[in-house]
Amino acid sequence: MNHRDSEKKKIKIEFGPEVNAAGESDIPMPGADAGGDAENRFGTASAGDASLEAWKKLQDDNKDLLQTLQRRQADFDNYRRQSEQRLAKEHARGIETLAEKLLPVLDGFDRALAAYNDPAVQEYAKGVELIRKQLWDVLAKQGIERIDALGKPFNPHLHHAIESVETNEYPDGTVTQVLQQGYIFHDRVLRPAMVKVSSHSESAASGQG
């Protein structure tokens, strides 16, 4: 082998691995990998933005749903309270109506007991009084109250005066006699007491002065 052949072989050994059979270089073009990395970075950034937007939308939807549920709960609570109040009023009105119809029965018992003062009928009177007490206990448990009128100052909201009596035994404008009992149901007057009211005459008043 001469010197020229040795140089050719040496050149081939040094540069052969860098050129393929088609004569194309295996060395990547400048910027090729960088371009691919940039594309990956841009793609990842876009995906991240989309995920962030979806997360924000999910939060907004969740907030709207929570507010809707709270409004629905408040509406339901209001409806329940109104229903309970309406039922309570209807229940009270039913008791009130029944009591108004039973008050004359109590009046009948009162008259019957007042009429039988003869000792011969005391046992009969005790039976009538027991029945009246049973009836009154039923009404009292439902909230019915009797108006305490005798000896009290006349109150037009509680008393119905049918007669004015001139007397100095009571202060002027005092209930001297109850002719028919009055009753209250939960601060509502079912029936005012029918009463007589004291009135001082001018001569009596001047005599006292």
PDB file of C-alpha atoms in Angstrom:
ATOM      1  CA  MET A   1       0.000   0.000   0.000  1.00  0.00           C
ATOM      2  CA  ASN A   2       1.437   3.355  -1.055  1.00  0.00           C
ATOM      3  CA  HIS A   3       1.152   6.609   0.806  1.00  0.00           C
ATOM      4  CA  ARG A   4      -1.799   7.983  -1.261  1.00  0.00           C
ATOM      5  CA  ASP A   5      -3.988   4.951  -0.574  1.00  0.00           C
ATOM      6  CA  SER A   6      -3.200   5.240   3.107  1.00  0.00           C
ATOM      7  CA  GLU A   7      -4.426   8.861   3.156  1.00  0.00           C
ATOM      8  CA  LYS A   8      -7.698   7.944   1.364  1.00  0.00           C
ATOM      9  CA  LYS A   9      -8.400   5.164   3.831  1.00  0.00           C
ATOM     10  CA  LYS A  10      -7.698   7.439   6.748  1.00  0.00           C
ATOM     11  CA  ILE A  11     -10.099  10.029   5.429  1.00  0.00           C
ATOM     12  CA  LYS A  12     -12.800   7.438   4.940  1.00  0.00           C
ATOM     13  CA  ILE A  13     -12.382   6.165   8.480  1.00  0.00           C
ATOM     14  CA  GLU A  14     -12.666   9.638   9.966  1.00  0.00           C
ATOM     15  CA  PHE A  15     -15.762  10.861   8.093  1.00  0.00           C
ATOM     16  CA  GLY A  16     -17.564   7.621   7.168  1.00  0.00           C
ATOM     17  CA  PRO A  17     -19.790   7.298  10.280  1.00  0.00           C
ATOM     18  CA  GLU A  18     -21.263  10.807   9.765  1.00  0.00           C
ATOM     19  CA  VAL A  19     -22.759  10.096   6.323  1.00  0.00           C
ATOM     20  CA  ASN A  20     -25.364   7.397   5.689  1.00  0.00           C
ATOM     21  CA  ALA A  21     -25.749   5.279   2.580  1.00  0.00           C
ATOM     22  CA  ALA A  22     -28.033   7.805   0.900  1.00  0.00           C
ATOM     23  CA  GLY A  23     -25.491  10.524   1.392  1.00  0.00           C
ATOM     24  CA  GLU A  24     -27.556  12.301   4.044  1.00  0.00           C
ATOM     25  CA  SER A  25     -26.050  13.538   7.249  1.00  0.00           C
ATOM     26  CA  ASP A  26     -27.241  12.043  10.588  1.00  0.00           C
ATOM     27  CA  ILE A  27     -26.514  15.292  12.453  1.00  0.00           C
ATOM     28  CA  PRO A  28     -29.816  16.966  13.396  1.00  0.00           C
ATOM     29  CA  MET A  29     -30.607  20.305  11.883  1.00  0.00           C
ATOM     30  CA  PRO A  30     -29.975  23.255  14.200  1.00  0.00           C
ATOM     31  CA  GLY A  31     -33.060  24.186  16.037  1.00  0.00           C
ATOM     32  CA  ALA A  32     -34.933  20.997  15.192  1.00  0.00           C
ATOM     33  CA  ASP A  33     -35.030  19.689  18.737  1.00  0.00           C
ATOM     34  CA  ALA A  34     -35.577  23.183  20.059  1.00  0.00           C
ATOM     35  CA  GLY A  35     -38.597  23.579  17.804  1.00  0.00           C
ATOM     36  CA  GLY A  36     -40.062  20.315  19.068  1.00  0.00           C
ATOM     37  CA  ASP A  37     -39.510  21.333  22.667  1.00  0.00           C
ATOM     38  CA  ALA A  38     -41.163  24.683  22.030  1.00  0.00           C
ATOM     39  CA  GLU A  39     -44.150  22.953  20.493  1.00  0.00           C
ATOM     40  CA  ASN A  40     -44.440  20.691  23.535  1.00  0.00           C
ATOM     41  CA  ARG A  41     -44.178  23.658  25.854  1.00  0.00           C
ATOM     42  CA  PHE A  42     -46.877  25.562  23.987  1.00  0.00           C
ATOM     43  CA  GLY A  43     -49.132  22.502  23.980  1.00  0.00           C
ATOM     44  CA  THR A  44     -48.687  21.994  27.719  1.00  0.00           C
ATOM     45  CA  ALA A  45     -49.412  25.670  28.410  1.00  0.00           C
ATOM     46  CA  SER A  46     -52.607  25.538  26.347  1.00  0.00           C
ATOM     47  CA  ALA A  47     -53.764  22.423  28.139  1.00  0.00           C
ATOM     48  CA  GLY A  48     -53.003  24.060  31.496  1.00  0.00           C
ATOM     49  CA  ASP A  49     -55.036  27.140  30.595  1.00  0.00           C
ATOM     50  CA  ALA A  50     -57.965  24.957  29.544  1.00  0.00           C
ATOM     51  CA  SER A  51     -57.802  23.019  32.801  1.00  0.00           C
ATOM     52  CA  LEU A  52     -57.717  26.240  34.809  1.00  0.00           C
ATOM     53  CA  GLU A  53     -60.740  27.597  32.973  1.00  0.00           C
ATOM     54  CA  ALA A  54     -62.617  24.340  33.527  1.00  0.00           C
ATOM     55  CA  TRP A  55     -61.742  24.419  37.228  1.00  0.00           C
ATOM     56  CA  LYS A  56     -62.952  28.015  37.564  1.00  0.00           C
ATOM     57  CA  LYS A  57     -66.175  27.163  35.759  1.00  0.00           C
ATOM     58  CA  LEU A  58     -66.692  24.187  38.058  1.00  0.00           C
ATOM     59  CA  GLN A  59     -66.206  26.437  41.077  1.00  0.00           C
ATOM     60  CA  ASP A  60     -68.711  28.960  39.722  1.00  0.00           C
ATOM     61  CA  ASP A  61     -71.234  26.214  38.988  1.00  0.00           C
ATOM     62  CA  ASN A  62     -70.778  24.802  42.468  1.00  0.00           C
ATOM     63  CA  LYS A  63     -71.271  28.252  44.029  1.00  0.00           C
ATOM     64  CA  ASP A  64     -74.443  28.826  41.982  1.00  0.00           C
ATOM     65  CA  LEU A  65     -75.770  25.410  42.983  1.00  0.00           C
ATOM     66  CA  LEU A  66     -75.085  26.082  46.664  1.00  0.00           C
ATOM     67  CA  GLN A  67     -76.873  29.431  46.505  1.00  0.00           C
ATOM     68  CA  THR A  68     -79.823  27.805  44.758  1.00  0.00           C
ATOM     69  CA  LEU A  69     -80.025  25.116  47.431  1.00  0.00           C
ATOM     70  CA  GLN A  70     -79.882  27.748  50.177  1.00  0.00           C
ATOM     71  CA  ARG A  71     -82.710  29.707  48.551  1.00  0.00           C
ATOM     72  CA  ARG A  72     -84.772  26.543  48.175  1.00  0.00           C
ATOM     73  CA  GLN A  73     -84.159  25.673  51.833  1.00  0.00           C
ATOM     74  CA  ALA A  74     -85.191  29.165  52.950  1.00  0.00           C
ATOM     75  CA  ASP A  75     -88.339  28.978  50.804  1.00  0.00           C
ATOM     76  CA  PHE A  76     -89.198  25.589  52.267  1.00  0.00           C
ATOM     77  CA  ASP A  77     -88.652  26.825  55.843  1.00  0.00           C
ATOM     78  CA  ASN A  78     -90.925  29.811  55.203  1.00  0.00           C
ATOM     79  CA  TYR A  79     -93.587  27.570  53.689  1.00  0.00           C
ATOM     80  CA  ARG A  80     -93.378  25.178  56.638  1.00  0.00           C
ATOM     81  CA  ARG A  81     -93.711  28.012  59.166  1.00  0.00           C
ATOM     82  CA  GLN A  82     -96.658  29.494  57.303  1.00  0.00           C
ATOM     83  CA  SER A  83     -98.330  26.082  57.111  1.00  0.00           C
ATOM     84  CA  GLU A  84     -97.823  25.483  60.825  1.00  0.00           C
ATOM     85  CA  GLN A  85     -99.199  28.925  61.676  1.00  0.00           C
ATOM     86  CA  ARG A  86    -102.195  28.385  59.396  1.00  0.00           C
ATOM     87  CA  LEU A  87    -102.918  24.986  60.949  1.00  0.00           C
ATOM     88  CA  ALA A  88    -102.565  26.421  64.454  1.00  0.00           C
ATOM     89  CA  LYS A  89    -105.016  29.220  63.626  1.00  0.00           C
ATOM     90  CA  GLU A  90    -107.483  26.753  62.095  1.00  0.00           C
ATOM     91  CA  HIS A  91    -107.184  24.529  65.163  1.00  0.00           C
ATOM     92  CA  ALA A  92    -107.744  27.460  67.512  1.00  0.00           C
ATOM     93  CA  ARG A  93    -110.683  28.642  65.446  1.00  0.00           C
ATOM     94  CA  GLY A  94    -112.232  25.181  65.647  1.00  0.00           C
ATOM     95  CA  ILE A  95    -111.948  25.185  69.440  1.00  0.00           C
ATOM     96  CA  GLU A  96    -113.297  28.716  69.588  1.00  0.00           C
ATOM     97  CA  THR A  97    -116.342  27.788  67.499  1.00  0.00           C
ATOM     98  CA  LEU A  98    -117.037  24.742  69.653  1.00  0.00           C
ATOM     99  CA  ALA A  99    -116.645  26.740  72.859  1.00  0.00           C
ATOM    100  CA  GLU A 100    -119.059  29.416  71.655  1.00  0.00           C
ATOM    101  CA  LYS A 101    -121.667  26.715  71.060  1.00  0.00           C
ATOM    102  CA  LEU A 102    -121.080  25.145  74.483  1.00  0.00           C
ATOM    103  CA  LEU A 103    -121.258  28.369  76.493  1.00  0.00           C
ATOM    104  CA  PRO A 104    -125.080  28.330  76.535  1.00  0.00           C
ATOM    105  CA  VAL A 105    -124.864  24.822  77.998  1.00  0.00           C
ATOM    106  CA  LEU A 106    -122.780  26.216  80.856  1.00  0.00           C
ATOM    107  CA  ASP A 107    -125.379  28.954  81.294  1.00  0.00           C
ATOM    108  CA  GLY A 108    -128.071  26.314  81.593  1.00  0.00           C
ATOM    109  CA  PHE A 109    -126.142  24.519  84.288  1.00  0.00           C
ATOM    110  CA  ASP A 110    -125.590  27.785  86.171  1.00  0.00           C
ATOM    111  CA  ARG A 111    -129.313  28.563  86.118  1.00  0.00           C
ATOM    112  CA  ALA A 112    -130.200  25.057  87.186  1.00  0.00           C
ATOM    113  CA  LEU A 113    -127.799  25.193  90.118  1.00  0.00           C
ATOM    114  CA  ALA A 114    -129.054  28.611  91.186  1.00  0.00           C
ATOM    115  CA  ALA A 115    -132.706  27.486  91.131  1.00  0.00           C
ATOM    116  CA  TYR A 116    -132.316  24.455  93.343  1.00  0.00           C
ATOM    117  CA  ASN A 117    -131.570  25.860  96.773  1.00  0.00           C
ATOM    118  CA  ASP A 118    -134.146  23.663  98.457  1.00  0.00           C
ATOM    119  CA  PRO A 119    -132.414  21.142 100.769  1.00  0.00           C
ATOM    120  CA  ALA A 120    -134.722  18.443  99.398  1.00  0.00           C
ATOM    121  CA  VAL A 121    -132.981  18.585  96.047  1.00  0.00           C
ATOM    122  CA  GLN A 122    -129.392  19.010  97.206  1.00  0.00           C
ATOM    123  CA  GLU A 123    -128.349  15.560  95.948  1.00  0.00           C
ATOM    124  CA  TYR A 124    -129.804  16.371  92.557  1.00  0.00           C
ATOM    125  CA  ALA A 125    -127.952  19.693  92.558  1.00  0.00           C
ATOM    126  CA  LYS A 126    -124.688  17.946  93.357  1.00  0.00           C
ATOM    127  CA  GLY A 127    -125.112  15.721  90.295  1.00  0.00           C
ATOM    128  CA  VAL A 128    -125.809  18.714  88.063  1.00  0.00           C
ATOM    129  CA  GLU A 129    -122.827  20.561  89.525  1.00  0.00           C
ATOM    130  CA  LEU A 130    -120.565  17.558  88.838  1.00  0.00           C
ATOM    131  CA  ILE A 131    -121.659  17.448  85.192  1.00  0.00           C
ATOM    132  CA  ARG A 132    -121.073  21.162  84.846  1.00  0.00           C
ATOM    133  CA  LYS A 133    -117.604  20.825  86.347  1.00  0.00           C
ATOM    134  CA  GLN A 134    -116.705  18.076  83.880  1.00  0.00           C
ATOM    135  CA  LEU A 135    -117.814  20.243  80.981  1.00  0.00           C
ATOM    136  CA  TRP A 136    -115.899  23.241  82.299  1.00  0.00           C
ATOM    137  CA  ASP A 137    -112.720  21.206  82.831  1.00  0.00           C
ATOM    138  CA  VAL A 138    -112.786  20.150  79.184  1.00  0.00           C
ATOM    139  CA  LEU A 139    -113.089  23.753  78.013  1.00  0.00           C
ATOM    140  CA  ALA A 140    -110.501  25.065  80.481  1.00  0.00           C
ATOM    141  CA  LYS A 141    -107.910  22.565  79.214  1.00  0.00           C
ATOM    142  CA  GLN A 142    -108.352  24.056  75.742  1.00  0.00           C
ATOM    143  CA  GLY A 143    -107.534  27.567  77.015  1.00  0.00           C
ATOM    144  CA  ILE A 144    -111.001  28.923  77.843  1.00  0.00           C
ATOM    145  CA  GLU A 145    -110.976  31.356  80.781  1.00  0.00           C
ATOM    146  CA  ARG A 146    -113.790  32.990  82.678  1.00  0.00           C
ATOM    147  CA  ILE A 147    -113.792  36.782  82.935  1.00  0.00           C
ATOM    148  CA  ASP A 148    -113.452  37.857  86.547  1.00  0.00           C
ATOM    149  CA  ALA A 149    -115.960  40.721  86.573  1.00  0.00           C
ATOM    150  CA  LEU A 150    -117.641  41.041  89.974  1.00  0.00           C
ATOM    151  CA  GLY A 151    -116.262  43.973  91.935  1.00  0.00           C
ATOM    152  CA  LYS A 152    -113.979  45.015  89.077  1.00  0.00           C
ATOM    153  CA  PRO A 153    -113.978  48.408  87.328  1.00  0.00           C
ATOM    154  CA  PHE A 154    -116.188  48.376  84.291  1.00  0.00           C
ATOM    155  CA  ASN A 155    -114.216  47.539  81.130  1.00  0.00           C
ATOM    156  CA  PRO A 156    -116.136  47.919  77.847  1.00  0.00           C
ATOM    157  CA  HIS A 157    -113.792  45.401  76.198  1.00  0.00           C
ATOM    158  CA  LEU A 158    -114.675  42.705  78.743  1.00  0.00           C
ATOM    159  CA  HIS A 159    -118.087  43.711  80.089  1.00  0.00           C
ATOM    160  CA  HIS A 160    -121.462  44.429  78.594  1.00  0.00           C
ATOM    161  CA  ALA A 161    -123.411  46.751  80.902  1.00  0.00           C
ATOM    162  CA  ILE A 162    -127.154  46.347  80.713  1.00  0.00           C
ATOM    163  CA  GLU A 163    -128.098  48.392  83.762  1.00  0.00           C
ATOM    164  CA  SER A 164    -126.699  51.188  85.867  1.00  0.00           C
ATOM    165  CA  VAL A 165    -127.410  50.917  89.590  1.00  0.00           C
ATOM    166  CA  GLU A 166    -127.264  53.926  91.894  1.00  0.00           C
ATOM    167  CA  THR A 167    -125.397  52.814  94.998  1.00  0.00           C
ATOM    168  CA  ASN A 168    -122.701  53.983  97.348  1.00  0.00           C
ATOM    169  CA  GLU A 169    -121.634  50.464  98.304  1.00  0.00           C
ATOM    170  CA  TYR A 170    -119.230  50.345  95.376  1.00  0.00           C
ATOM    171  CA  PRO A 171    -117.005  52.950  93.746  1.00  0.00           C
ATOM    172  CA  ASP A 172    -118.536  54.628  90.753  1.00  0.00           C
ATOM    173  CA  GLY A 173    -118.277  52.496  87.605  1.00  0.00           C
ATOM    174  CA  THR A 174    -117.840  49.150  89.396  1.00  0.00           C
ATOM    175  CA  VAL A 175    -119.460  45.868  88.384  1.00  0.00           C
ATOM    176  CA  THR A 176    -121.996  45.095  91.107  1.00  0.00           C
ATOM    177  CA  GLN A 177    -123.618  41.978  89.633  1.00  0.00           C
ATOM    178  CA  VAL A 178    -122.854  39.457  86.894  1.00  0.00           C
ATOM    179  CA  LEU A 179    -125.962  38.371  85.059  1.00  0.00           C
ATOM    180  CA  GLN A 180    -124.179  36.179  82.548  1.00  0.00           C
ATOM    181  CA  GLN A 181    -120.594  34.984  82.677  1.00  0.00           C
ATOM    182  CA  GLY A 182    -118.111  36.169  80.072  1.00  0.00           C
ATOM    183  CA  TYR A 183    -115.290  34.061  78.628  1.00  0.00           C
ATOM    184  CA  ILE A 184    -111.896  34.559  76.961  1.00  0.00           C
ATOM    185  CA  PHE A 185    -109.982  32.267  74.638  1.00  0.00           C
ATOM    186  CA  HIS A 186    -106.270  33.048  74.127  1.00  0.00           C
ATOM    187  CA  ASP A 187    -106.748  36.778  74.861  1.00  0.00           C
ATOM    188  CA  ARG A 188    -109.743  36.900  72.534  1.00  0.00           C
ATOM    189  CA  VAL A 189    -113.115  37.696  74.084  1.00  0.00           C
ATOM    190  CA  LEU A 190    -115.542  34.932  73.167  1.00  0.00           C
ATOM    191  CA  ARG A 191    -118.352  36.675  74.973  1.00  0.00           C
ATOM    192  CA  PRO A 192    -118.310  39.716  77.282  1.00  0.00           C
ATOM    193  CA  ALA A 193    -119.777  39.378  80.739  1.00  0.00           C
ATOM    194  CA  MET A 194    -123.301  40.758  81.058  1.00  0.00           C
ATOM    195  CA  VAL A 195    -123.212  43.008  84.140  1.00  0.00           C
ATOM    196  CA  LYS A 196    -124.759  45.728  86.228  1.00  0.00           C
ATOM    197  CA  VAL A 197    -122.587  48.755  86.999  1.00  0.00           C
ATOM    198  CA  SER A 198    -122.661  51.092  89.987  1.00  0.00           C
ATOM    199  CA  SER A 199    -123.403  54.764  89.526  1.00  0.00           C
ATOM    200  CA  HIS A 200    -123.276  57.464  92.182  1.00  0.00           C
ATOM    201  CA  SER A 201    -126.118  59.930  92.163  1.00  0.00           C
ATOM    202  CA  GLU A 202    -125.294  63.611  92.269  1.00  0.00           C
ATOM    203  CA  SER A 203    -126.896  63.982  95.696  1.00  0.00           C
ATOM    204  CA  ALA A 204    -124.935  61.063  97.111  1.00  0.00           C
ATOM    205  CA  ALA A 205    -121.718  62.390  95.629  1.00  0.00           C
ATOM    206  CA  SER A 206    -122.334  65.869  97.072  1.00  0.00           C
ATOM    207  CA  GLY A 207    -123.212  64.354 100.441  1.00  0.00           C
ATOM    208  CA  GLN A 208    -119.931  62.472 100.520  1.00  0.00           C
ATOM    209  CA  GLY A 209    -118.089  65.666  99.698  1.00  0.00           C
TER     210      GLY A 209
END
